[in-house]
XYZ file of C-alpha atoms in Angstrom:
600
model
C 11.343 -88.571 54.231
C 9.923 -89.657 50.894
C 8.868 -87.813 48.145
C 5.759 -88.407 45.843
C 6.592 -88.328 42.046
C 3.563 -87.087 40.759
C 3.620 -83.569 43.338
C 6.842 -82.995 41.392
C 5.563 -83.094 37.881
C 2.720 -80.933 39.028
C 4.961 -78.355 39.823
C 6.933 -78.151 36.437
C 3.879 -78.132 34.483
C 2.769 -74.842 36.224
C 6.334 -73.509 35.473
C 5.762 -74.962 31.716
C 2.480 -73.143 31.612
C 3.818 -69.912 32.602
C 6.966 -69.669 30.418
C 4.130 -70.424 27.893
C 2.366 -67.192 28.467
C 5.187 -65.059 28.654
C 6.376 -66.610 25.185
C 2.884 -65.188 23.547
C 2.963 -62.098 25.018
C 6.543 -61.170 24.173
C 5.889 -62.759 20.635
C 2.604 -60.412 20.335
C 4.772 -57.504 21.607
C 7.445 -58.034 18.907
C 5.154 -58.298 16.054
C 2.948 -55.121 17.515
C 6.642 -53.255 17.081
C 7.013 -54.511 13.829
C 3.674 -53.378 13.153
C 4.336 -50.055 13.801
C 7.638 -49.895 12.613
C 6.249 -50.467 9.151
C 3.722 -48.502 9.536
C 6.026 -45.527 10.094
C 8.649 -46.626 7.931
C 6.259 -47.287 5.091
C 2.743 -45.926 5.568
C 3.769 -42.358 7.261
C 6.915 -41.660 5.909
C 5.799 -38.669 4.251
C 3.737 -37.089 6.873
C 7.224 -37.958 9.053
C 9.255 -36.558 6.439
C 7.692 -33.363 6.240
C 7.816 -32.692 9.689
C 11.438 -33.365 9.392
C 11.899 -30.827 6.891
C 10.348 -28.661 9.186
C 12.650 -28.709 12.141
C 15.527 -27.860 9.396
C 13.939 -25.259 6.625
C 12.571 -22.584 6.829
C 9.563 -20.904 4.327
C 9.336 -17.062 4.312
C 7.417 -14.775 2.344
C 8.809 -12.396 -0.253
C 6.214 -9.318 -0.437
C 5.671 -8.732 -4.052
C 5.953 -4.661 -5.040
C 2.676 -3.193 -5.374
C 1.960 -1.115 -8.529
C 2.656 2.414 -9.009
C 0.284 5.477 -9.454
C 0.990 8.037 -11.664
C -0.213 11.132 -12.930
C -1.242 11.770 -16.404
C 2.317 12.284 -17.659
C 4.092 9.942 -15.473
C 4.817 11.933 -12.412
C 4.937 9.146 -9.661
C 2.167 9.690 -7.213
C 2.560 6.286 -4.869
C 5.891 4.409 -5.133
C 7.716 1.563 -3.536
C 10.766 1.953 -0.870
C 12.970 -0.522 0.588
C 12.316 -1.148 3.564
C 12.648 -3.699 6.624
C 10.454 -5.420 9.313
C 10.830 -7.517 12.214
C 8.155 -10.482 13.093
C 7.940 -12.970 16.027
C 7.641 -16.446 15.676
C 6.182 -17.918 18.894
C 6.938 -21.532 18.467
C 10.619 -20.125 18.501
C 9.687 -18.678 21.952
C 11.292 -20.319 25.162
C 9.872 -18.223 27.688
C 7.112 -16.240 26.077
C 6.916 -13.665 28.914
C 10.546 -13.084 28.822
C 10.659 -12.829 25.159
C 8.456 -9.935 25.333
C 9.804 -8.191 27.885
C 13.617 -8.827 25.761
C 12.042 -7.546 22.503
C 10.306 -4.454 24.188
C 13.790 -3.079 25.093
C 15.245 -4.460 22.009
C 12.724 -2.444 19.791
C 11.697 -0.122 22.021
C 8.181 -0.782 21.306
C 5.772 -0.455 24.492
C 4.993 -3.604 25.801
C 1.605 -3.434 26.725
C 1.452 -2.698 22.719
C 3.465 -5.181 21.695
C 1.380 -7.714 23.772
C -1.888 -6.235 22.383
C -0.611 -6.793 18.488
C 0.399 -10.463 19.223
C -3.113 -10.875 20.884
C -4.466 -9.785 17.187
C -3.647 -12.577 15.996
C -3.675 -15.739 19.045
C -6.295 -17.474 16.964
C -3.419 -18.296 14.392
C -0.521 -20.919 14.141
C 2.321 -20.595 15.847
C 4.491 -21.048 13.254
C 3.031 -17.918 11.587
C 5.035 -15.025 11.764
C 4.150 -11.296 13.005
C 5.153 -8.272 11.730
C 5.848 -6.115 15.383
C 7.641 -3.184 13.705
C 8.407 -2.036 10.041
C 10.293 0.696 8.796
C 13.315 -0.394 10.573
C 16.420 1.474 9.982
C 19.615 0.376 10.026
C 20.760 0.962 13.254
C 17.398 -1.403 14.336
C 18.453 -3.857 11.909
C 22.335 -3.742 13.332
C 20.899 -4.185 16.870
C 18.349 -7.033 15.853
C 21.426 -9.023 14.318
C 23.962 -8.554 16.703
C 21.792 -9.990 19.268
C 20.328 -12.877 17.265
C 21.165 -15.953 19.138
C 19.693 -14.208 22.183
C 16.278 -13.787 19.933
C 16.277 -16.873 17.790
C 12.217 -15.987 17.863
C 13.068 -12.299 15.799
C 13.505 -12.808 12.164
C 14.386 -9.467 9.934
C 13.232 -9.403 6.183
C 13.464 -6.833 3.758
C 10.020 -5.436 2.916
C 9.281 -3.200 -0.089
C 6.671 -0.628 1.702
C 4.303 1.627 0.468
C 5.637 5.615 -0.162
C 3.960 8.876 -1.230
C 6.903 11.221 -2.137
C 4.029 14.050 -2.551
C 3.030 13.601 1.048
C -0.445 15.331 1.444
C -1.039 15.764 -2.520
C -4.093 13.921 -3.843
C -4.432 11.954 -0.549
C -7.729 11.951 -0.672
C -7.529 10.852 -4.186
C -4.378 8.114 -3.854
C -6.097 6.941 -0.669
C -4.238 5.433 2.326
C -3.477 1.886 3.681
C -4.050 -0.337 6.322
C -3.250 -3.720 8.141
C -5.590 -6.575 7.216
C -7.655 -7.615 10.410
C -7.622 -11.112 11.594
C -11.273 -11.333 10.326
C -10.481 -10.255 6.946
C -7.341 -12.793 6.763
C -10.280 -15.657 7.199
C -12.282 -14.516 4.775
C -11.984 -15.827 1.141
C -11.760 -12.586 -0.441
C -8.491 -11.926 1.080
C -7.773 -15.930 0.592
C -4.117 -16.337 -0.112
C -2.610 -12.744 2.086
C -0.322 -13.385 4.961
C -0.209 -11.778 8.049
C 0.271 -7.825 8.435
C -0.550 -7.435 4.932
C -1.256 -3.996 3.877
C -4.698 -3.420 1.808
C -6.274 -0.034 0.161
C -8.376 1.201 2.427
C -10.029 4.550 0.767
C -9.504 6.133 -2.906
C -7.694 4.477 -5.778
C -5.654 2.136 -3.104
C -9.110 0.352 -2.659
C -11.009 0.890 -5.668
C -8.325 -0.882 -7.358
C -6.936 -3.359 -4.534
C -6.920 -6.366 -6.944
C -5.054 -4.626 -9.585
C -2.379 -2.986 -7.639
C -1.229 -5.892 -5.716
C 1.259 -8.715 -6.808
C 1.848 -12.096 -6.507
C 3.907 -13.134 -2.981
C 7.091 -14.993 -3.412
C 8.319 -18.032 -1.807
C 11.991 -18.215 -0.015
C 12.535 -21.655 1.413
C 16.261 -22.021 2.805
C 17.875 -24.647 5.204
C 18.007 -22.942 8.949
C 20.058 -24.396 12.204
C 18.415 -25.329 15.632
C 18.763 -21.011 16.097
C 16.495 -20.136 12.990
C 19.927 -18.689 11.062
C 19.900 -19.453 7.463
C 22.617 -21.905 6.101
C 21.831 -21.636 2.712
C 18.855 -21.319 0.343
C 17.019 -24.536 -1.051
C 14.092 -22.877 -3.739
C 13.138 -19.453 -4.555
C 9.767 -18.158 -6.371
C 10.404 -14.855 -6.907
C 7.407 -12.289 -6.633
C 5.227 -10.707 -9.097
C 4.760 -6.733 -9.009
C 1.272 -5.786 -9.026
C 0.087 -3.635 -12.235
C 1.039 0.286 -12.227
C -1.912 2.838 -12.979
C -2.000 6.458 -14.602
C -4.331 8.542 -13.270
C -6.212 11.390 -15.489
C -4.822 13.958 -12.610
C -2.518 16.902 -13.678
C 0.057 17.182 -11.049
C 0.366 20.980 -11.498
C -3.355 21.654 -11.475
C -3.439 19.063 -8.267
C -0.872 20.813 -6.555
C -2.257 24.539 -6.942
C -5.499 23.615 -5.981
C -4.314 22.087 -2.838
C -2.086 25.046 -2.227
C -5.076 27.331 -2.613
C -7.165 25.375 -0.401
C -4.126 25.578 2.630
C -5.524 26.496 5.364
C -9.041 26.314 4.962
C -12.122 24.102 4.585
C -13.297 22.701 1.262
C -12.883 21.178 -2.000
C -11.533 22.102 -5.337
C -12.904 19.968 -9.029
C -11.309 20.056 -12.023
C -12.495 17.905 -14.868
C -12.256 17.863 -18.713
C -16.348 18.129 -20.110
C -15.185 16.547 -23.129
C -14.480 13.267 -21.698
C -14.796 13.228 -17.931
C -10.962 13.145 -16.905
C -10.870 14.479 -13.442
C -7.717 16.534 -14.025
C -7.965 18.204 -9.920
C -9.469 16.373 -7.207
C -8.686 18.289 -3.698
C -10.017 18.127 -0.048
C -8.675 20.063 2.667
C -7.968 19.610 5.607
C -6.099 16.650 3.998
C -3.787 14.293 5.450
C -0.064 12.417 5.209
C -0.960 8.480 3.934
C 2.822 8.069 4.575
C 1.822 7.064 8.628
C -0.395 4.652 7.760
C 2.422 2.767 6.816
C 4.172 2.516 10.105
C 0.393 1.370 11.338
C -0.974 3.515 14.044
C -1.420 2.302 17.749
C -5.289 2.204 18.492
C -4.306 5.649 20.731
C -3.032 7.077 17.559
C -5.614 6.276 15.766
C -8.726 7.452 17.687
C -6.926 10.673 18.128
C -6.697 11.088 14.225
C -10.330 10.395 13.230
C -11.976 12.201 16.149
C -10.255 15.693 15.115
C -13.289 17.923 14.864
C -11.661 19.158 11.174
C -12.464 15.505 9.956
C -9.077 15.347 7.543
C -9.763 11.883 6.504
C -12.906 12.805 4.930
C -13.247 13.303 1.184
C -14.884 16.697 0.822
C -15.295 16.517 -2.807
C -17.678 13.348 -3.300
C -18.658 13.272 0.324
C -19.294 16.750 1.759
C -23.213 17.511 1.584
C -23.395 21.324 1.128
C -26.666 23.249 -0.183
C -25.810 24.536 -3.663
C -27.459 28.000 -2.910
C -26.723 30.428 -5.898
C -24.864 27.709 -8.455
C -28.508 26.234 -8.162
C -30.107 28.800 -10.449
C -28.829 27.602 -13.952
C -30.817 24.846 -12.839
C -34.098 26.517 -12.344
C -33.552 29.125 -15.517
C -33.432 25.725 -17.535
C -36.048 24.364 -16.043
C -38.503 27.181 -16.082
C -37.399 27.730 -19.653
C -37.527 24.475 -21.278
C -41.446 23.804 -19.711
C -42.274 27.433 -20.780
C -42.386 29.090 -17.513
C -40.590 31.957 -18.542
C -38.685 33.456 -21.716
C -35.021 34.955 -21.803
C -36.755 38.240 -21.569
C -39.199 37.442 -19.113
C -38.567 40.008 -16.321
C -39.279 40.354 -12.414
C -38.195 43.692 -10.550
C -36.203 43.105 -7.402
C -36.317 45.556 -5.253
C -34.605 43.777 -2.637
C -37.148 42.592 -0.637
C -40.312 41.213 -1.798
C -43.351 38.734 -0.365
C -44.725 34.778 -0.807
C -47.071 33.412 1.179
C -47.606 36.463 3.667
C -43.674 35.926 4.433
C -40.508 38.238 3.175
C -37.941 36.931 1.354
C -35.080 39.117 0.388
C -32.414 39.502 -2.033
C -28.571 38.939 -1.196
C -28.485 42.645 -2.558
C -30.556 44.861 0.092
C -30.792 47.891 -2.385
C -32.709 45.949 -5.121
C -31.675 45.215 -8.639
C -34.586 46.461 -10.182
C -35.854 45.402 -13.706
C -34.244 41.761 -14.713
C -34.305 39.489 -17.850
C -32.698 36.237 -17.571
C -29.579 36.873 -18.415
C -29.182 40.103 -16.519
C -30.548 37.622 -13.319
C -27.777 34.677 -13.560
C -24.772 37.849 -13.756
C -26.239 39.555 -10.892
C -27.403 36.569 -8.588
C -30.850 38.267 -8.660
C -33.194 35.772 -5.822
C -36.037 37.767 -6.371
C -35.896 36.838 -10.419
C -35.335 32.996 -9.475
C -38.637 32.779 -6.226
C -40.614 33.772 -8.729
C -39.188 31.539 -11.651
C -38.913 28.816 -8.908
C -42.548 29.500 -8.112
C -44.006 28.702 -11.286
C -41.805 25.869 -11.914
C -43.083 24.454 -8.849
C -41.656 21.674 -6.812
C -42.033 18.222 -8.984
C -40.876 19.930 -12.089
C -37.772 21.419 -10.061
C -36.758 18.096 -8.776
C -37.247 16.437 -12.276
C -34.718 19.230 -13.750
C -32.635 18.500 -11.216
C -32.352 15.029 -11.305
C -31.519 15.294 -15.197
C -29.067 17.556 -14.910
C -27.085 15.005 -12.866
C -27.970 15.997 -9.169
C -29.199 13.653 -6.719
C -27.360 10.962 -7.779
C -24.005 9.107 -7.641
C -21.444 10.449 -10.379
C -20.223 6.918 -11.117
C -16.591 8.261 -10.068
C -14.066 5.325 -9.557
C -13.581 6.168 -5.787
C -15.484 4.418 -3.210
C -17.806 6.253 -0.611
C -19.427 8.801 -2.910
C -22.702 10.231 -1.771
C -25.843 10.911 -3.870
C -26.760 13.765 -2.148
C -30.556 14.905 -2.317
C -33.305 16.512 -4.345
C -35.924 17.001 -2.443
C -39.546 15.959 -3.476
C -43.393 16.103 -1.824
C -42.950 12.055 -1.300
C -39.307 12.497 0.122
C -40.867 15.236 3.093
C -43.942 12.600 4.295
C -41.677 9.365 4.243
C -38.534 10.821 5.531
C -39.306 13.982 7.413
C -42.997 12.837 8.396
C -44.409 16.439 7.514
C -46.293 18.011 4.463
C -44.118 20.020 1.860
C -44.434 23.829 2.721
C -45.306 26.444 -0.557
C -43.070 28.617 1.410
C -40.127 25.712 1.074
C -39.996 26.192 -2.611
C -39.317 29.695 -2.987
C -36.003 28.944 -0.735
C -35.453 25.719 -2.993
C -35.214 28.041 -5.864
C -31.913 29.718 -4.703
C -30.341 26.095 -3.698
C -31.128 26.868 -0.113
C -33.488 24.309 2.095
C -33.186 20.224 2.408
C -31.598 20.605 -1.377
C -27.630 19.142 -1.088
C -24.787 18.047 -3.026
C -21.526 17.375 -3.613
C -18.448 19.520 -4.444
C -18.021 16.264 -7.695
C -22.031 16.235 -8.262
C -21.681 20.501 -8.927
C -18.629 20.030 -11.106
C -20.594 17.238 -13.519
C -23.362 19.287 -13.325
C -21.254 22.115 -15.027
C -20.109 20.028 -17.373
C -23.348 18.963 -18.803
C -23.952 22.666 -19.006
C -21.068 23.229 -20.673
C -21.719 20.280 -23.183
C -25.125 21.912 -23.713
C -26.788 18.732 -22.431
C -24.133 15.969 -23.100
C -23.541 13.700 -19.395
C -20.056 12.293 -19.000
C -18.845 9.710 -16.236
C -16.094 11.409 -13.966
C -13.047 9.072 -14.081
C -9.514 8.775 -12.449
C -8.480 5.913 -14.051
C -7.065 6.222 -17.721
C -8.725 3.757 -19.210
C -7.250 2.220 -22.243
C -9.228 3.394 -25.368
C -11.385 0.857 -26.033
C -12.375 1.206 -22.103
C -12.426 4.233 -22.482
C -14.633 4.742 -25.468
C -17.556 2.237 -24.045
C -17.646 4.565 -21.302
C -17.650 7.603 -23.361
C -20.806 5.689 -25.212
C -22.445 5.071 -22.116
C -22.328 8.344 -20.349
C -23.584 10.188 -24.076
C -27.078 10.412 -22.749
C -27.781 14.272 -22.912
C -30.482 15.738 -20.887
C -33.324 15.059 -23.483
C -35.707 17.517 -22.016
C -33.444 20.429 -22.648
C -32.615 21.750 -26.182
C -29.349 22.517 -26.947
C -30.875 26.446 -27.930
C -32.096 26.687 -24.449
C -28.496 26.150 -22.419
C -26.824 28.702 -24.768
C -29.512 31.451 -23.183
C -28.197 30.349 -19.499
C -24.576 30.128 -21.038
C -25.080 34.154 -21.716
C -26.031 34.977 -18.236
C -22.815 32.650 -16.616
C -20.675 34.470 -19.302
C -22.028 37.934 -18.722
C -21.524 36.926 -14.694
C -17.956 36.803 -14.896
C -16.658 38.957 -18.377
C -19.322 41.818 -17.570
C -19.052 42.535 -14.258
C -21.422 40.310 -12.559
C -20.910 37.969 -9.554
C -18.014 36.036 -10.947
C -15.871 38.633 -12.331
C -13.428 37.662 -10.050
C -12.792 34.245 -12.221
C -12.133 36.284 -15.697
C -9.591 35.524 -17.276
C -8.481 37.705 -20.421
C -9.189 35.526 -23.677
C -10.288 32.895 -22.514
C -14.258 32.943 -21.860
C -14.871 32.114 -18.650
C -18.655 31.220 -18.266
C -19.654 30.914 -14.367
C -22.070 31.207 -11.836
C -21.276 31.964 -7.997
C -22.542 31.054 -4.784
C -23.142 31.499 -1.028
C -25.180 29.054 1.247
C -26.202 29.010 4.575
C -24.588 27.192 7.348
C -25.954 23.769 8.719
C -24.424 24.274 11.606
C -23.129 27.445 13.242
C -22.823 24.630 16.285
C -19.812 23.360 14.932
C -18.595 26.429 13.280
C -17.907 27.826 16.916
C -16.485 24.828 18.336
C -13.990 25.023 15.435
C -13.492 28.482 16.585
C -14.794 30.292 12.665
C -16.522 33.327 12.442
C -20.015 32.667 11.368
C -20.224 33.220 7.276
C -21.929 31.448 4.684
C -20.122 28.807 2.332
C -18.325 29.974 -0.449
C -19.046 28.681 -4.143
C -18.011 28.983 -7.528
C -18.477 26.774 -10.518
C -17.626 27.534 -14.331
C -16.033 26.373 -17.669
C -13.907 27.475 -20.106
C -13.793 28.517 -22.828
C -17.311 29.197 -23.865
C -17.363 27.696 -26.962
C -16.217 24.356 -26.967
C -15.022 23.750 -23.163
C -12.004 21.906 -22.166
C -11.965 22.854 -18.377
C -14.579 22.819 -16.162
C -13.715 24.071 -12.449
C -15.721 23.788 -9.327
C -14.599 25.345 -5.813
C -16.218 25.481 -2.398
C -14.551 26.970 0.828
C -16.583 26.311 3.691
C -17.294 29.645 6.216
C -15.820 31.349 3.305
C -18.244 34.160 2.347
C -19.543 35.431 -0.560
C -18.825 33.082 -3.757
C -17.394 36.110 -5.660
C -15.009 37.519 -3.380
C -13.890 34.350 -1.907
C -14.427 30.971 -4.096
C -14.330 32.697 -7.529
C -10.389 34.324 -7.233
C -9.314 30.315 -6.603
C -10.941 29.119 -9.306
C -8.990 32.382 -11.862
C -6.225 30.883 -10.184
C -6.731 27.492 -12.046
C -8.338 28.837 -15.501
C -5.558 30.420 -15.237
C -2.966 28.114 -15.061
C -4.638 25.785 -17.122
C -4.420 27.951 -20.011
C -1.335 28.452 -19.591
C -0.422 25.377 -19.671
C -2.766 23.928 -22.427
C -4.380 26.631 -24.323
């Protein structure tokens, strides 16, 4: 058989060809894994580097102490206590399901809330780690540890958490605190907080968030394939947030919330001289100690729909009518724009007529003949609808308004209300209807639309007492230069009203409680008291049933001491209380008391 020669070189040229191909490719391969072993090597080393670190440290927060409150002489309101907390790390997490069926038991936390409190916060990393219980004790803590390679995902840290050793005292004032919501974390004011940070959520906690917090430290340390720490690499140790002295007097703070035990209302005690809100109590109060331990939503929703409304600052938020503590207000008024004269008398005979309607007087058997003065120590309404009724509506709500009502305080505390004075342009834009000539002559004993705060009465008093002189109700000792520009600011005295003209209503709030009048229940012996009391009617007898109270009137009394140049000024309201004299006025002793004991 013969073979061609050429048929043979045309096959090892194909074979030639191929090994050709194969020589490229492998050759473009190599360099292609060169390529990209440079690149890692040299480009991305640090990018690879860091995640290196990663799977072998560890970074943890250490929670910087928050500042201290204090009272005016150091008495520690809202302290630090050691404390610890357990969080979940869910990258650490095997079997997530499993995990949180393990750490339910562990922690005996429900699971359907544990699940709900790492829903909170889904939207961030993994890596991020969340608080699921604080205020461990140490028999939590043992039990954690002992079982940590079985929960590599459970880390414990020591936490320095927020503590009221008082309890209930000045909660209102102190405030409480809550968990930051995964909205807030996003948002720049709260740039830079980690997760289940605690912020102020009401009183001086908020007002004074950013100076009461510290700066977080950093722990980085060196952990094994378990997350247990073999050793620390760098520290930055925390910062403690700045510590605040309030203006409060424990002692006066803690009788006033004793006297208020068991009732409904608010007690004010501030210095007229300077503003210093030495008292500051609402009751029914609450503990801000279990906001610490943060509620479960169940918890939660049972606490703030209790028909008592404890969370709820009575003193700068309560809307009351003034009723009887109103008629300094109108003697002023109907003084200063000649109305009337300190011996200008009306005879009460305890009932009389306006506008074809009777009005009466809280005393059915009549005063008879009144001056001024004889009218503010007996609570006379007849005297005051008539002095109202001359004074008329726009010239009552422009006394008023000077004398500090109607309007925000300026108190360092948010949520204050402004309460209202009523005018003819208030009742067609906001009530749609025509002001009533009948609606005066209540106005003129604080009864009607007319409202205001437990703070707004006690300011009020103390503008009195300064004889026209406004000051700025404060919590926060200010340092003096602070504390002087607001002095300078808040000197504007009620320029319509001459000094002469407060000392005639002085006589009648001094004669009220040292001469037998309506507030002689607030005398104390050598120390002239000057005071004025009060009873209003109820806005709602709906809720005074459902609360289970007999049906009275609100209870006021407001007054200073001493008469000539005041250092106290004390304001009280018990809701469903009563008369002013038999049931506010004996609190209020109670403090004047005590206060001159203590400073006098």
């Amino acid at each position: 058989m013969k073979i061609e020669k050429n048929s043979f070189y045309e096959d090892l040229s194909l074979i030639l060809l191929r090994a050709k191909q194969a020589f490229f490719a492998v050759s473009i391969l190599f360099l292609l894994l060169l390529f990209f072993f440079w690149k890692f090597q040299v480009l991305d080393f640090k990018k690879y580097w860091f995640l290196s670190e990663a799977n072998r440290t560890r970074e943890s927060v250490i929670s910087a102490p928050r500042g201290l409150i204090t009272d005016r002489n150091d008495v520690i309101l809202a302290d630090n206590a050691g404390s610890f907390k357990a969080s979940l790390i869910r990258e650490n997490c095997q079997d997530f399901r499993q995990s949180v069926k393990s750490i339910s038991r562990l922690l005996r936390i429900e699971e359907s809330d544990l699940e709900a409190r790492i829903a909170k916060y889904a939207s961030f990393p993994l890596f991020k780690p969340i608080i699921i219980k604080d205020n461990l004790d140490l028999r939590e803590v043992s039990r954690i540890e002992a079982q940590k390679l079985d929960f590599p995902e459970l880390v414990v840290e020591a936490d320095p958490r927020r503590f009221y050793p008082f309890s209930i005292l000045a909660a209102h004032v102190i405030g409480y605190m809550q968990e930051l919501t995964p909205e807030e974390m996003k948002s720049d004011f709260y740039k830079g907080r980690n997760l289940g940070d605690l912020v102020g959520r009401t009183g001086v906690e908020k007002e004074y968030e950013s100076f009461l917090v510290g700066a977080d430290g950093r722990l980085t340390e060196v952990v094994d394939s378990l997350g247990r720490s073999r050793g620390e690499v760098a520290r930055v140790d925390p910062s403690p947030g700045h510590n605040i002295q309030l203006t409060l007097d424990f002692d006066l703070q803690s009788r006033a919330t004793q006297l208020l035990e068991g009732r409904e209302g608010a007690i004010v005690a501030l210095d007229p001289r300077t503003g210093e809100v030495l008292a500051l109590a609402s009751f029914p109060t609450y503990d801000p100690n279990k906001f610490i331990s943060r509620f479960t939503p169940r918890e939660w929703m049972e606490l703030i729909n209790r028909p008592d409304d404890p969370l709820e600052n009575r003193a700068i938020r309560g809307l009351y009518a003034p009723g009887s503590v109103f008629k300094p207000t109108i003697a002023l008024g109907a003084l200063s724009s000649g109305q009337i004269t300190e011996q200008t008398t009306f005879f009460c005979g305890g009932t009389t007529h306006f506008y074809g309607r009777p009005f009466s007087c809280w005393f059915a058997g009549g005063h008879g003949v009144q001056n001024l003065p004889q009218a503010i120590q007996h609570s006379c309404n007849i005297y005051f609808y008539n002095a109202g009724r001359r004074l008329g509506l726009e010239r009552i709500a422009e006394y008023a308004k000077a004398l500090g009502l109607g309007s925000l305080t300026g108190i360092d505390l948010p949520g204050e209300k402004e309460g209202l004075v009523p005018t003819e342009e208030w009742s067609r834009t906001v009530r749609k209807s025509e002001w009533y000539a009948g609606e005066t002559i209540s106005l003129s004993i604080g009864q009607g639309p007319l409202l205001v705060t437990p703070l707004q009465v006690a300011c009020h008093t103390a503008i009195l007492a300064n004889r026209g002189r406004k000051v700025v109700p404060h919590l926060f000792r200010f340092p003096p230069e602070a504390l002087k520009q607001a002095e300078q600011k808040s000197d504007s005295a009620a320029q319509i009203i001459s000094a002469g003209t407060f000392e005639k209503v002085i006589k009648g709030m001094w004669k009220s409680v040292n001469e037998g009048g309506t507030g002689y229940s607030a005398m104390v012996e050598e120390f002239d008291v000057c005071g004025k009391t009060g009873s209003t009617q109820l806005i709602s007898r709906e809720r005074a049933a459902k609360l289970g109270k007999e049906i009275k009137t609100h209870s006021w009394f407001t007054g200073f001491a001493p008469r000539d140049n005041p250092r106290v000024v004390i304001t009280v309201l018990v809701e469903y209380g009563g008369m002013g004299g038999a049931t506010a006025a004996p609190l209020a002793k109670e403090l004047f008391t005590l206060y001159k004991d203590k400073y006098d």
